mmCIF file of C-alpha atoms in Angstrom:
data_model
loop_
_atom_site.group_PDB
_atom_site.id
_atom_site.type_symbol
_atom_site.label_atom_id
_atom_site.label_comp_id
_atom_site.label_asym_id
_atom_site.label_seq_id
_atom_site.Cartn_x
_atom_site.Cartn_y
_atom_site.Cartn_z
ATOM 1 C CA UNK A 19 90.707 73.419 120.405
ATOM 2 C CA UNK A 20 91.390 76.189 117.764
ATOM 3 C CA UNK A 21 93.224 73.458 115.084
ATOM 4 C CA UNK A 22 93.960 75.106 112.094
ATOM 5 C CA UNK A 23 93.124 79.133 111.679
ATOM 6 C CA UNK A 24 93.490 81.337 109.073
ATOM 7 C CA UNK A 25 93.105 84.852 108.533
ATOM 8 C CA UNK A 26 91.522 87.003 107.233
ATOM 9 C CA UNK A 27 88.797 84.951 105.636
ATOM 10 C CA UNK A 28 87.901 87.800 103.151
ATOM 11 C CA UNK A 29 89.634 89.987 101.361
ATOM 12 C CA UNK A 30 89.613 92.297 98.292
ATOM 13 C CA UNK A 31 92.810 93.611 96.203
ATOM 14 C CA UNK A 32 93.501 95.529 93.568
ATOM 15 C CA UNK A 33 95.813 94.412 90.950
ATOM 16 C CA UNK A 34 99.584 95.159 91.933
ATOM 17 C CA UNK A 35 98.757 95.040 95.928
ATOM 18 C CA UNK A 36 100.478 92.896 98.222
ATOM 19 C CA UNK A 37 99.010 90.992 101.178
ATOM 20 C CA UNK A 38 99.875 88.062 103.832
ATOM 21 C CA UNK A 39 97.487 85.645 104.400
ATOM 22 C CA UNK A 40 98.154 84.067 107.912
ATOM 23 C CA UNK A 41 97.876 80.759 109.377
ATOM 24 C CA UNK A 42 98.397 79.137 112.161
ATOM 25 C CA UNK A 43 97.960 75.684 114.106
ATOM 26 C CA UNK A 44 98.223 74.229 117.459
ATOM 27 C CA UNK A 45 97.859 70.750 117.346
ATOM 28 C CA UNK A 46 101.928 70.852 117.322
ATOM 29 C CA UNK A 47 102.101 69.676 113.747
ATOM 30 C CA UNK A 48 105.196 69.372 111.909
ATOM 31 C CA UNK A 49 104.239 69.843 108.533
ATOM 32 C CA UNK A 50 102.081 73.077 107.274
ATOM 33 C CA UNK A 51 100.607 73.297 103.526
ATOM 34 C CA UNK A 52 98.906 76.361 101.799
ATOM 35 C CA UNK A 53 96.702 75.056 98.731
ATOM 36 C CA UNK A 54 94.448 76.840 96.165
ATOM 37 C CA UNK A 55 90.893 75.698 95.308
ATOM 38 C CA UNK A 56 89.560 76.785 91.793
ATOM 39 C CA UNK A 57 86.390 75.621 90.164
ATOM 40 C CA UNK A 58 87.469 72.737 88.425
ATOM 41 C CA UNK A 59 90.503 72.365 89.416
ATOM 42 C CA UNK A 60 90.273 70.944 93.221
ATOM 43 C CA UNK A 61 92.819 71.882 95.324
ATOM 44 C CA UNK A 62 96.641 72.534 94.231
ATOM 45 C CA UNK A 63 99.419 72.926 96.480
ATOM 46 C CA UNK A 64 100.925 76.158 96.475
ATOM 47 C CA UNK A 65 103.715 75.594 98.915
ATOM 48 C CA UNK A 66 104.359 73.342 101.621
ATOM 49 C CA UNK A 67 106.852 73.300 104.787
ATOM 50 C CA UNK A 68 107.872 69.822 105.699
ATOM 51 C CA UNK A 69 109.066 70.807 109.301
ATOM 52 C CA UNK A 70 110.081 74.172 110.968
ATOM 53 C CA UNK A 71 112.332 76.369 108.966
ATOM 54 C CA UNK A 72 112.412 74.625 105.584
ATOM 55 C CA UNK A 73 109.902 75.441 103.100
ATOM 56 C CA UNK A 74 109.538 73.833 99.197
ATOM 57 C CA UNK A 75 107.816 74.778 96.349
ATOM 58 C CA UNK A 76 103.926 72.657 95.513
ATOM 59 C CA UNK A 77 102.544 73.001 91.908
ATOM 60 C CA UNK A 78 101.839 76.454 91.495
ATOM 61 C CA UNK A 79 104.507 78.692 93.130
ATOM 62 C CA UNK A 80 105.094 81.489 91.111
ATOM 63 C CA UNK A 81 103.931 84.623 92.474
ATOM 64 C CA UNK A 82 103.985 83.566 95.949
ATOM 65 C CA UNK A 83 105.996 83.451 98.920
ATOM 66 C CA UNK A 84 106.052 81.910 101.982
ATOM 67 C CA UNK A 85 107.419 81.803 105.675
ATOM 68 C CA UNK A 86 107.252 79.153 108.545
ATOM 69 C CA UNK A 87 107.893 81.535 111.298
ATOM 70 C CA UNK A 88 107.981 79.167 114.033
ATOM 71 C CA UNK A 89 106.411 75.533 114.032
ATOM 72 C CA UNK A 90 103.153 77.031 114.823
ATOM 73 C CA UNK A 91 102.660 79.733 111.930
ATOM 74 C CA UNK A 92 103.033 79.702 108.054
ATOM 75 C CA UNK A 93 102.521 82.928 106.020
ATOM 76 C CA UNK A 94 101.749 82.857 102.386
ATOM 77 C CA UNK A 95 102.539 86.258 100.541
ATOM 78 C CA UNK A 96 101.860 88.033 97.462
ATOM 79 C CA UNK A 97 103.870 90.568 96.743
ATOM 80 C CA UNK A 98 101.740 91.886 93.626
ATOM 81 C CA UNK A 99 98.568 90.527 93.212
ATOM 82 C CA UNK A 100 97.328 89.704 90.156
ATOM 83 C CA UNK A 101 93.583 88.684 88.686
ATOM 84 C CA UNK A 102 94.665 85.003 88.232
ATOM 85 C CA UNK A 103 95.114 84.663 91.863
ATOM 86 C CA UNK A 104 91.432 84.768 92.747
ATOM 87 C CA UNK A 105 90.776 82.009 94.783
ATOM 88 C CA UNK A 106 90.241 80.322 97.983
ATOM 89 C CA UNK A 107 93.379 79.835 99.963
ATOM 90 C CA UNK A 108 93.675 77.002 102.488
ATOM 91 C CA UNK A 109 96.630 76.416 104.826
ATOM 92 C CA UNK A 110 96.637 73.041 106.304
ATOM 93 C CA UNK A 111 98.984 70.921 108.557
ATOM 94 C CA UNK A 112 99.788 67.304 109.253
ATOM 95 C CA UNK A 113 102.069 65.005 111.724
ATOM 96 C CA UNK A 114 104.964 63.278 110.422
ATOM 97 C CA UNK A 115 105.962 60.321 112.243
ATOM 98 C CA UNK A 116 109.490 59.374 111.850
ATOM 99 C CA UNK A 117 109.591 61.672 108.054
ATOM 100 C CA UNK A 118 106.471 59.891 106.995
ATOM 101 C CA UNK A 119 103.652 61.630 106.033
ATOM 102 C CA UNK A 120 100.154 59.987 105.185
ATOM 103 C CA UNK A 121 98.215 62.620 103.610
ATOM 104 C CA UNK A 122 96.003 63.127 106.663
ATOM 105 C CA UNK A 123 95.461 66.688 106.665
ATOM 106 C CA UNK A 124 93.826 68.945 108.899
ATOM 107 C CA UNK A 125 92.372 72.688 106.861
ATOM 108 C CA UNK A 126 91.917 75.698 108.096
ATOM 109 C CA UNK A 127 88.176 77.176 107.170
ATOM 110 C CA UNK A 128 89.617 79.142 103.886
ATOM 111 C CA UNK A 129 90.131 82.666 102.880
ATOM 112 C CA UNK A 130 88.443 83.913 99.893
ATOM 113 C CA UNK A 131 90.440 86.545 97.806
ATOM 114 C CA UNK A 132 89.199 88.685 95.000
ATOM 115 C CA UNK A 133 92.196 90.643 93.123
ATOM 116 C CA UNK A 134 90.012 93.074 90.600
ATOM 117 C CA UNK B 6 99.064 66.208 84.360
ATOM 118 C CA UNK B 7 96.387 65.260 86.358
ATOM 119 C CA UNK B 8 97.483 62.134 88.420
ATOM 120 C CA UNK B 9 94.392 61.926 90.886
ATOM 121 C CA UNK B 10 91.188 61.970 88.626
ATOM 122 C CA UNK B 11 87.491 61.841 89.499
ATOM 123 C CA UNK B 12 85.462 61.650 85.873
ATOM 124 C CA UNK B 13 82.092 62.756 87.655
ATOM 125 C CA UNK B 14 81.738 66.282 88.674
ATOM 126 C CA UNK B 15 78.491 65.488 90.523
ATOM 127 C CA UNK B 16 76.179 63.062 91.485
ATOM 128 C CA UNK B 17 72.361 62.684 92.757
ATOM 129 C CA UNK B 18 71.440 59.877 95.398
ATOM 130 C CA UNK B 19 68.154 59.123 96.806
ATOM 131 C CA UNK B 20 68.465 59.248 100.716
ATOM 132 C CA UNK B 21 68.760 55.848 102.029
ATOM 133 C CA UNK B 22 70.391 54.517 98.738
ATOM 134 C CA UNK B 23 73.902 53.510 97.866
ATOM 135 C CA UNK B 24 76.518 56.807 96.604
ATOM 136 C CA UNK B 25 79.726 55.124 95.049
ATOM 137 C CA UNK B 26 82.285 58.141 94.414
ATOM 138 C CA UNK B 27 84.521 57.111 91.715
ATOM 139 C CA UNK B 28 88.236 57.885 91.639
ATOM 140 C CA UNK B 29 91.692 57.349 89.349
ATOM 141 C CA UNK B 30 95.329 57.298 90.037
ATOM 142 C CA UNK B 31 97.863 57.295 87.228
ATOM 143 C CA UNK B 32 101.221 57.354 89.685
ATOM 144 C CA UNK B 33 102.114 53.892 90.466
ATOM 145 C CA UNK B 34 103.927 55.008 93.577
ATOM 146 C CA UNK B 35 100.571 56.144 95.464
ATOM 147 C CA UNK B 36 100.901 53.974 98.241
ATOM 148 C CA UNK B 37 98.092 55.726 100.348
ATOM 149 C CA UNK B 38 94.662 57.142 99.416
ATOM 150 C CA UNK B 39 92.125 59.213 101.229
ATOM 151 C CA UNK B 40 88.951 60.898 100.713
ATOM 152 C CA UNK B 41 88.233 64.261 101.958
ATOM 153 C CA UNK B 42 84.581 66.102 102.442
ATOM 154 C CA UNK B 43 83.757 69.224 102.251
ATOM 155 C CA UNK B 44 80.886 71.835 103.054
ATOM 156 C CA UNK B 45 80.425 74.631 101.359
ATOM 157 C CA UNK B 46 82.623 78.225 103.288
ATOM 158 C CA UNK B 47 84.204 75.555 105.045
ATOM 159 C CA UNK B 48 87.748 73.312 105.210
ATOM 160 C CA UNK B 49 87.763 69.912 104.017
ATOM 161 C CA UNK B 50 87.887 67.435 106.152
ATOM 162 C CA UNK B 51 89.644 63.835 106.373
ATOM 163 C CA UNK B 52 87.013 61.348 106.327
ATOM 164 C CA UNK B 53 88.468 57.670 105.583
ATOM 165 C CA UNK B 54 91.739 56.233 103.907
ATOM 166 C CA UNK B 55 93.128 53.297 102.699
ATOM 167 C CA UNK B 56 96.937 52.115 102.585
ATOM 168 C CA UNK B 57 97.682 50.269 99.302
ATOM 169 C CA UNK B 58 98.433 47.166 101.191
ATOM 170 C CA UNK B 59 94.992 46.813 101.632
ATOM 171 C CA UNK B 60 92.066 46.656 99.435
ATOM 172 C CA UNK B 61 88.778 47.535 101.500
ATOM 173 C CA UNK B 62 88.914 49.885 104.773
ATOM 174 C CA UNK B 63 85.432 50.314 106.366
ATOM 175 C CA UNK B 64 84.293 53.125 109.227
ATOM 176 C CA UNK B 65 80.336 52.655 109.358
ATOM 177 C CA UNK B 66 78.793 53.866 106.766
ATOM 178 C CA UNK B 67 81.634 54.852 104.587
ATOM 179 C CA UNK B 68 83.861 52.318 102.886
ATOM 180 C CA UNK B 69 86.922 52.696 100.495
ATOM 181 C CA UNK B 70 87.924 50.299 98.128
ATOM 182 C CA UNK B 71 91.220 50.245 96.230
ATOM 183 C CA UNK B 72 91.749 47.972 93.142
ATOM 184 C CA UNK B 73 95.883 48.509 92.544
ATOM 185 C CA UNK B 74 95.774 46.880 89.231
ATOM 186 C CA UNK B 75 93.471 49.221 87.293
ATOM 187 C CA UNK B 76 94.539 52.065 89.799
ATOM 188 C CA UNK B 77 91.184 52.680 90.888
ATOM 189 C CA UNK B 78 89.266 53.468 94.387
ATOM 190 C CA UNK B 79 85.791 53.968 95.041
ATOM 191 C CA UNK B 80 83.995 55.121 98.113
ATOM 192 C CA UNK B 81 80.687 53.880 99.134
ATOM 193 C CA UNK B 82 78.537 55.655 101.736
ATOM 194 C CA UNK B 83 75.242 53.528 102.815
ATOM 195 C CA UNK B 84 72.930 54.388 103.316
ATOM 196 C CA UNK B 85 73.054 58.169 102.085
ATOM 197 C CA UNK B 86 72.000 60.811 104.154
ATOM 198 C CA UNK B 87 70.998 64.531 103.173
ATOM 199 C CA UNK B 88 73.894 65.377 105.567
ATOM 200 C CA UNK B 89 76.334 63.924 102.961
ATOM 201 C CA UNK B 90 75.679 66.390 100.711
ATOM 202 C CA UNK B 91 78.980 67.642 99.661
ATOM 203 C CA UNK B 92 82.120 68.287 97.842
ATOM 204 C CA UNK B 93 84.298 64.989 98.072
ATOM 205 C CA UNK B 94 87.674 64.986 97.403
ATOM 206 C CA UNK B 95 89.854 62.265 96.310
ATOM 207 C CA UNK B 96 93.982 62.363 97.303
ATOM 208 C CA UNK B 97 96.953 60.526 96.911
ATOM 209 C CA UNK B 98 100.103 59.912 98.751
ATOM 210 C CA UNK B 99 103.563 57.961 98.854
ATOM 211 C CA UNK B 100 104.280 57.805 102.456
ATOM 212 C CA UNK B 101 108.001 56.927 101.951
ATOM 213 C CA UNK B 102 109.973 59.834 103.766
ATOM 214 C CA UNK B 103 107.936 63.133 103.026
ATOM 215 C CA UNK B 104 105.527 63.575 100.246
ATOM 216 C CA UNK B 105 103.281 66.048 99.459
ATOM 217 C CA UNK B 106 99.145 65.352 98.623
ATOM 218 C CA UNK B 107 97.582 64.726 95.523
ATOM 219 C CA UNK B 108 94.231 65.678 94.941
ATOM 220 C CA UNK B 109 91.240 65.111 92.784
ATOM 221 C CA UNK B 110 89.175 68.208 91.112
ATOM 222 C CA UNK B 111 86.334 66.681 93.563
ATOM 223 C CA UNK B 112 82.415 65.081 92.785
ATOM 224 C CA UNK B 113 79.740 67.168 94.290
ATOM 225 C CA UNK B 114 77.594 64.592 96.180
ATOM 226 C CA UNK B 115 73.637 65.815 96.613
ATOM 227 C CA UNK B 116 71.458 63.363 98.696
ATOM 228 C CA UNK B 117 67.502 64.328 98.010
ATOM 229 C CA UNK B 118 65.189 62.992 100.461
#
C-alpha cells in the first residue's frame, strides 16, 4: 500500500524555471493538500482541494498553481521559480465523511527543491 | 498570525522520563487538535488527537490533554524512548463542513539514553 507519493523528491531550478511537482494517493481520499515546510515556520498550506475538481487557495498561494486531475492526483506548479520558494513540498490527503474533515492527514515523504 | 503556537523549539528528555510537548491555540473555533511526528527526509505522521469535547485522549504511551479555557494542549509521552526522537507538530481544526489544518512551527523532541 503505496498511500501518499510524490515526485520527484529532489530537484534543482534556476530562477525563472518552471516545474510540476506530482502527487498522488490511493487510499481513495477525497481531500488532497500541498504544504510548505520552512525552518521555523512548520508547515503552511499552499493549496488544498476539498474533493475532485475544486481546488482553493491555503496561506501562501501566490506563485503557485495547482490541478486535481482526477480524485487520485494533485499537481502543484510553478510557473517561474523563484529563490523564496526553496523548500520542502508535501502533498497530503484526508477522508471527509459527510463534508467533515478532522485534520487527520496522511503525507507523502516530501520533495526538496532548491531554486538558485 | 500565528494561531497554533508551540513556544519551545526543542527539548531534551532522559530515556525512560516524562516529555510534555507544549502547545497554544488562539482561534476559539478549533474544535479538534492533533499532534503529528516527524523523522527527519520523511512525512509527518498522525500520531494522536483530541476532539474539544473532551479533555484527555490516551493511546499507550502518548496522551493529549486539552484545557479549552486557557486554549492550551499538551502531549505527554511516558516513558520516552530514543525512538521518539523527533520533530512534533501541533495542528488545529474546526470540523464543521470542510476546514483546512492549522499547524504549529513544531518542538524538536531528542530522547538521550
Amino acid at each position: 500500500n503505496a498511500g501518499v507519493t510524490q515526485t520527484p523528491k529532489f530537484q534543482v531550478l534556476k530562477t525563472g524555471q518552471s516545474m510540476t511537482l506530482q502527487c498522488a494517493q490511493d487510499m481513495n481520499h477525497n481531500s488532497m493538500y500541498w504544504y510548505r515546510q520552512d525552518p521555523g515556520m512548520g508547515l503552511r498550506l499552499i493549496y488544498y482541494s476539498a474533493s475532485e475538481g475544486t481546488t482553493d487557495k491555503g496561506e501562501v498561494p501566490n506563485g503557485y498553481n495547482v490541478s486535481r486531475l482526477n480524485k487520485r492526483e494533485f499537481s502543484l506548479r510553478l510557473e517561474s521559480a523563484a529563490p523564496s520558494q526553496t523548500s520542502v513540498y508535501f502533498c497530503a490527503s484526508s477522508h471527509t465523511n459527510r463534508g467533515r474533515n478532522t485534520g487527520e492527514l496522511f503525507f507523502g515523504e516530501g520533495s526538496r527543491l532548491t531554486v538558485l | 498570525d500565528q494561531q497554533v503556537k508551540q513556544n519551545s523549539p526543542s527539548l531534551s528528555v532522559q530515556e525512560g522520563r516524562i516529555s510534555i510537548l507544549n502547545c497554544d491555540y488562539t482561534n476559539s473555533m478549533f474544535d479538534y487538535f492533533l499532534w503529528y511526528k516527524k523523522y527527519p527526509a520523511e512525512g509527518p505522521t498522525f500520531l494522536i488527537s483530541i476532539s474539544s469535547i473532551k479533555d484527555k485522549n490516551e493511546d499507550g504511551r502518548f496522551t493529549v490533554f486539552l484545557n479549552k479555557s486557557a486554549k492550551h494542549l499538551s502531549l505527554h509521552i511516558v516513558p520516552s524512548q530514543p525512538g521518539d526522537s523527533a520533530v512534533y507538530f501541533c495542528a488545529a481544526s474546526r470540523t464543521g463542513g470542510y476546514q483546512k489544518v492549522t499547524f504549529g512551527i513544531g518542538t524538536k523532541l531528542q530522547v538521550i539514553p
